Tab-separated table of C-alpha atoms in Angstrom:
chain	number	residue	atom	x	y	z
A	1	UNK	CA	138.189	4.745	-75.604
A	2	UNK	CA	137.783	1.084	-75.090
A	3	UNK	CA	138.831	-0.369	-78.141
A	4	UNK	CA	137.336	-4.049	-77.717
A	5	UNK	CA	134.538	-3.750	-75.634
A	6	UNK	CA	132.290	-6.708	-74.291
A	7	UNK	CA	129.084	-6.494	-72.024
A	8	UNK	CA	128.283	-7.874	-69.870
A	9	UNK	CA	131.438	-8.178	-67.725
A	10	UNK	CA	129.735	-10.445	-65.346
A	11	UNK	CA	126.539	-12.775	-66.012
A	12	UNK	CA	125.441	-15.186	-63.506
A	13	UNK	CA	121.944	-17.248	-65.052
A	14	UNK	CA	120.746	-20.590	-64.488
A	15	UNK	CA	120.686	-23.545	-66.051
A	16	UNK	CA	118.569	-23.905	-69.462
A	17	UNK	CA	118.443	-20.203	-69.486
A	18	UNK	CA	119.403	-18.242	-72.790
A	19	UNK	CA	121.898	-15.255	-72.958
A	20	UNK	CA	123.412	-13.442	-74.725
A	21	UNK	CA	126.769	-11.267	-75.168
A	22	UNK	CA	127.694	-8.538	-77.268
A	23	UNK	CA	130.898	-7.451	-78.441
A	24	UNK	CA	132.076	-4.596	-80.150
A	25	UNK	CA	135.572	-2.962	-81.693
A	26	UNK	CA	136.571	0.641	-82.754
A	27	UNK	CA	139.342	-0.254	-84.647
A	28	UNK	CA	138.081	-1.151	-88.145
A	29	UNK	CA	139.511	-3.973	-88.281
A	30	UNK	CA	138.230	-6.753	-90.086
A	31	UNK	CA	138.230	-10.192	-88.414
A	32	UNK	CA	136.273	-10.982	-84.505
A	33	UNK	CA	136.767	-13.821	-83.025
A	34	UNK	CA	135.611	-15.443	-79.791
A	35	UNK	CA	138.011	-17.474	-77.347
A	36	UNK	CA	136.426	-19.770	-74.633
A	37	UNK	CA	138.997	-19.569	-71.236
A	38	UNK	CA	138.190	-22.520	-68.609
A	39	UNK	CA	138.955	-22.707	-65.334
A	40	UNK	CA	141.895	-23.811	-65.746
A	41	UNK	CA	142.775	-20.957	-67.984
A	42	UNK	CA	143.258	-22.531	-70.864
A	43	UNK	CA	141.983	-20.637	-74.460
A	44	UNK	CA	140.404	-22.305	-77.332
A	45	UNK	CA	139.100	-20.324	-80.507
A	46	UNK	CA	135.013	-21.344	-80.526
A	47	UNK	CA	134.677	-18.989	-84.050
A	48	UNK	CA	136.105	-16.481	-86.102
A	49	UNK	CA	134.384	-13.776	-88.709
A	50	UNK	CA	135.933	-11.801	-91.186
A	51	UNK	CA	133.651	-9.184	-92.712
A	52	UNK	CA	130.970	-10.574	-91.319
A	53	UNK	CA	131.077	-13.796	-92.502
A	54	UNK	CA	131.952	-17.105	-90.715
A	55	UNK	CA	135.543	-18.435	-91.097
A	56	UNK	CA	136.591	-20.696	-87.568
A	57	UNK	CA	133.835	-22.826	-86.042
A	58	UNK	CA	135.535	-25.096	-84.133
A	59	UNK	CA	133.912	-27.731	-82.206
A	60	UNK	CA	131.517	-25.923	-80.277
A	61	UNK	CA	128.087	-27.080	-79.540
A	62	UNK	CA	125.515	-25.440	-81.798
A	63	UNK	CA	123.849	-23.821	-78.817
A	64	UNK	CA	126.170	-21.233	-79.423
A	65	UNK	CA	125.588	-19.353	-82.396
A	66	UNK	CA	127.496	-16.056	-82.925
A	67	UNK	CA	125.781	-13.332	-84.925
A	68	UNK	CA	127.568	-10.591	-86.726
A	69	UNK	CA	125.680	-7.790	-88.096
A	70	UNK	CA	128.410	-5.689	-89.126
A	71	UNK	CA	132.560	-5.859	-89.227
A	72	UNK	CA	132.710	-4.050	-85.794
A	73	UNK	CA	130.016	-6.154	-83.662
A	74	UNK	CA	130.041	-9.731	-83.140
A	75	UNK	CA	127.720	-11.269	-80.691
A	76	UNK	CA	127.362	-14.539	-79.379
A	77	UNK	CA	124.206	-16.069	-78.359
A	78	UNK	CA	124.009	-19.188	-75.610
A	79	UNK	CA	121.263	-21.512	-75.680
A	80	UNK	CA	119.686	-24.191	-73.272
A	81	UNK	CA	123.162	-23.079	-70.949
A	82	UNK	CA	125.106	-26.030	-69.223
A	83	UNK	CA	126.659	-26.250	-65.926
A	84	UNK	CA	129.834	-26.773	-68.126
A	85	UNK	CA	129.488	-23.339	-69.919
A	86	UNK	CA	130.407	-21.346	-66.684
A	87	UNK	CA	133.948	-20.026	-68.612
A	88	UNK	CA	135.052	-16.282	-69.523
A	89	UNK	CA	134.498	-15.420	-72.628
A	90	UNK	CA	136.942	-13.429	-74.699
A	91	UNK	CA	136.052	-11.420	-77.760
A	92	UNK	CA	139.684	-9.984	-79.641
A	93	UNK	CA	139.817	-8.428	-83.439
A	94	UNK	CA	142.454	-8.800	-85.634
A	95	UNK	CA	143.219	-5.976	-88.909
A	96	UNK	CA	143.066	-9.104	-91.050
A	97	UNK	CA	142.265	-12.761	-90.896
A	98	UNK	CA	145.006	-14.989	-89.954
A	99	UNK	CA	147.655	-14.879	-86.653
A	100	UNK	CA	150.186	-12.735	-88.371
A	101	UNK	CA	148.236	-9.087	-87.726
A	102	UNK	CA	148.363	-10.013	-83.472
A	103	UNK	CA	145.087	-9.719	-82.056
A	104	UNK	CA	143.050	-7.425	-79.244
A	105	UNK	CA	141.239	-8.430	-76.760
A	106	UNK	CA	138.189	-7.262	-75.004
A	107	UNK	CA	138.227	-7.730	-71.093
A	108	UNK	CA	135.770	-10.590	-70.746
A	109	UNK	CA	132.564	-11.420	-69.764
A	110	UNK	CA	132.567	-14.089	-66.617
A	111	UNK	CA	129.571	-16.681	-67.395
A	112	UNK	CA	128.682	-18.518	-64.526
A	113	UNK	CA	125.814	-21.623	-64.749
A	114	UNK	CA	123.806	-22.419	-61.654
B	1	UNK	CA	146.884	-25.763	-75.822
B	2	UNK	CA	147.876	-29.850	-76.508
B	3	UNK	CA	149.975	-27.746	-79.240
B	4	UNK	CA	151.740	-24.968	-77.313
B	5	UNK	CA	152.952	-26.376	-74.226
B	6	UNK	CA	154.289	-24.401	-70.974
B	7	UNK	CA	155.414	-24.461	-67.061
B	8	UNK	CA	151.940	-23.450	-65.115
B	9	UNK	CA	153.681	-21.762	-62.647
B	10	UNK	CA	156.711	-19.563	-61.956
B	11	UNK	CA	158.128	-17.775	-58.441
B	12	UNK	CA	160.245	-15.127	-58.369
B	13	UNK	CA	161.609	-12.298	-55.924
B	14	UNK	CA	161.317	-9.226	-57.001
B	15	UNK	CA	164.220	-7.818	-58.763
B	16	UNK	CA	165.561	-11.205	-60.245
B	17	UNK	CA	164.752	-12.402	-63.709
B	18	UNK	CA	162.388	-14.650	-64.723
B	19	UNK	CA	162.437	-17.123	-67.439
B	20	UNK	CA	159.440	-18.459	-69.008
B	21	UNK	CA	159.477	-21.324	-71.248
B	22	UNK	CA	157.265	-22.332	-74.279
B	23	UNK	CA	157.214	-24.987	-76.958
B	24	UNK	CA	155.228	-25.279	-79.407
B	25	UNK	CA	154.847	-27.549	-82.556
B	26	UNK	CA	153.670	-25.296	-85.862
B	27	UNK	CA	157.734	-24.943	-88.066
B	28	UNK	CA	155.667	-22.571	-90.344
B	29	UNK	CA	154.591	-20.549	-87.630
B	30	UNK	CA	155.397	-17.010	-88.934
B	31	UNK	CA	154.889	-15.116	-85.721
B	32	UNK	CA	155.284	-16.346	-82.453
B	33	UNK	CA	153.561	-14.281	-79.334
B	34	UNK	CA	153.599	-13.489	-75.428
B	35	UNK	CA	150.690	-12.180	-73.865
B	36	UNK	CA	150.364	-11.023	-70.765
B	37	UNK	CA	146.704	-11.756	-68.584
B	38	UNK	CA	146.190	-9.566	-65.401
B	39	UNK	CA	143.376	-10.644	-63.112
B	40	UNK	CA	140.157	-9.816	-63.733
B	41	UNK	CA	141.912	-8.558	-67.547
B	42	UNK	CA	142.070	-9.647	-70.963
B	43	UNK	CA	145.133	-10.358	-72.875
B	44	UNK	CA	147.364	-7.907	-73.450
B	45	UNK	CA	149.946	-8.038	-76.131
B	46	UNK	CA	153.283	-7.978	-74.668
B	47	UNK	CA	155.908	-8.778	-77.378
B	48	UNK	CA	156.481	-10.649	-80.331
B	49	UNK	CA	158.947	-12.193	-82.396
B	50	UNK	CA	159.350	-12.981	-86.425
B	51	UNK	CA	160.093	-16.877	-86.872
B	52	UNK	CA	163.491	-15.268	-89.100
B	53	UNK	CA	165.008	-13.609	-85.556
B	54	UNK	CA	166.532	-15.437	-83.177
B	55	UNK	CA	166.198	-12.785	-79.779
B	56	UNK	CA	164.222	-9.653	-79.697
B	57	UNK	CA	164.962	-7.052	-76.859
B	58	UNK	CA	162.438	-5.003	-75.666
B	59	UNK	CA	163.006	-2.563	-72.699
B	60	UNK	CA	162.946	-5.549	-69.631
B	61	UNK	CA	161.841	-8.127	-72.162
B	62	UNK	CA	164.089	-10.426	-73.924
B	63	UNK	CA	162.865	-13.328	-76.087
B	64	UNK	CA	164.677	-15.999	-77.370
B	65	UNK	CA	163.888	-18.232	-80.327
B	66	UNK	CA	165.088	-21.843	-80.991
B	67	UNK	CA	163.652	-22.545	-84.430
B	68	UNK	CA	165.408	-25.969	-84.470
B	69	UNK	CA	164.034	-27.080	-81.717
B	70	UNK	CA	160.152	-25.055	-81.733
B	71	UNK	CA	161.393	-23.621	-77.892
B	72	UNK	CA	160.462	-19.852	-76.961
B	73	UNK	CA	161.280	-17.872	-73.416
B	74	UNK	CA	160.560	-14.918	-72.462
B	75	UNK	CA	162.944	-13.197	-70.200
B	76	UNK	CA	161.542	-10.229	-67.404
B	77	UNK	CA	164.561	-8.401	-66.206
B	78	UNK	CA	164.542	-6.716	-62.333
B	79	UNK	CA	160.780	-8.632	-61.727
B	80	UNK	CA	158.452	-6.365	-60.271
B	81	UNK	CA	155.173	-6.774	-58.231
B	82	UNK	CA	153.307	-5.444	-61.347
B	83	UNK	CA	154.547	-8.605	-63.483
B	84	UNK	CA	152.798	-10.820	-61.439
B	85	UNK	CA	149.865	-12.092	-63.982
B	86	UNK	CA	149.650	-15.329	-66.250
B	87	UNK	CA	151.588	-15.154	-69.526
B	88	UNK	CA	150.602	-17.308	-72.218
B	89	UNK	CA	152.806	-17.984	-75.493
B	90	UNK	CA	151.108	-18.451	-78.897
B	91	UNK	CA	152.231	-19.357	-82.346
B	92	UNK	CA	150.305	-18.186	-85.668
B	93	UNK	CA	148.932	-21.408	-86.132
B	94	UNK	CA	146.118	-20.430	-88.785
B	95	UNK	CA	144.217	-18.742	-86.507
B	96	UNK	CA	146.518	-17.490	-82.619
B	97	UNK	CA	146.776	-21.166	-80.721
B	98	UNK	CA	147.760	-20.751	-76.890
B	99	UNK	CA	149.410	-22.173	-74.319
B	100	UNK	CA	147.640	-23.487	-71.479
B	101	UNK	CA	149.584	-19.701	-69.168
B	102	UNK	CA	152.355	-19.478	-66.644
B	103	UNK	CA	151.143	-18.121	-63.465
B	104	UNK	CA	154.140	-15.975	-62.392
B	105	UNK	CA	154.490	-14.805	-58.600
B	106	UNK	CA	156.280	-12.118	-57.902
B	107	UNK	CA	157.252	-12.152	-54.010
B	108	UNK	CA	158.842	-9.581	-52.186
């Protein structure tokens, strides 16, 4: 039992394309969140949701807009995509909002721009 | 990661320790993390530690906390081949802020 599960694992699209990727947890917990990982592997929060309302948007361009239609699935939606979107994507849940509850993360989904 | 700072990469043989270093710059940080990033993975939790302790032990993990000076390591006794990921430390900044990962090699 997977308990933060994202698909795709791999998506490969080109430029001005629009995708999509879903995440999903079995864990009831309360609060998503998505991390962006570059290629240098460093992680940035992009937004965070706690019962299915918006808490984090960072600075993110507002081609992405994440979508939660329930406490266990957040999903985040890319238009127009950029060259400089090509990152993994991490989705993670947390019990609770806030860093003190340590959060888990899905596997990742690979987005590569062409 | 301009918050949480840390080495990028670390070599070790296998069977020796390794030391990984983190600073970071939250005081009010209540938890302070190491996660652990196979390839191809997500995180993983490894360990954690409660901004009141100053070490935590846990099986071949030991890690230290120097409150006065914001400074975290995390210590992997008798390195083995399966350590070899990226670890990243993270403080409870608001919302989990990371560091930029240590790429650890573990070399026979």
């Amino acid at each position: 039992d997977t308990a933060v599960s994202q698909t795709p694992k791999y998506l490969v699209t080109q430029m001005g394309n629009d995708k999509s990727i879903k995440c999903e947890q079995n864990l009831g917990h309360d609060t998503m969140y998505w991390y962006k990982q570059d290629s240098k592997k460093f992680l940035k929060i992009m937004f965070s949701y706690n019962n299915k309302e918006l808490i984090i948007n960072e600075t993110v361009p507002n081609r992405f807009s994440p979508k939660s239609p329930d406490k266990a699935h957040l999903n985040l939606h890319i238009n127009s995509l950029e060259l400089g979107d090509s990152a993994v994507y991490f989705c993670a849940s947390s019990p609770r909002q806030g860093a003190n509850y340590g959060y888990t993360f899905g596997s990742g989904t690979r987005l590569t721009v062409v | 990661g301009e918050d949480v700072e840390q080495s990028l990469f670390l070599s070790v043989r296998e069977g020796d320790s390794s030391v990984i270093n983190c600073t970071y710059t939250d005081s009010s940080s209540t938890y302070l993390y190491w996660y652990k990033q196979e390839p191809g993975a997500g995180l993983q939790l490894l360990t954690y530690i409660f901004s009141n302790m100053d070490m935590k032990q846990d099986q071949r993990l030991t890690v230290l906390l120097n409150k006065k000076d914001k400074h975290l390591s995390l210590r992997i006794a008798d390195t083995q081949t399966g350590d070899s990921a990226i670890y990243f430390c993270a403080e409870s900044k608001g919302e989990l802020s990371f560091g930029a990962g240590t790429t650890v090699t573990v070399r026979a």
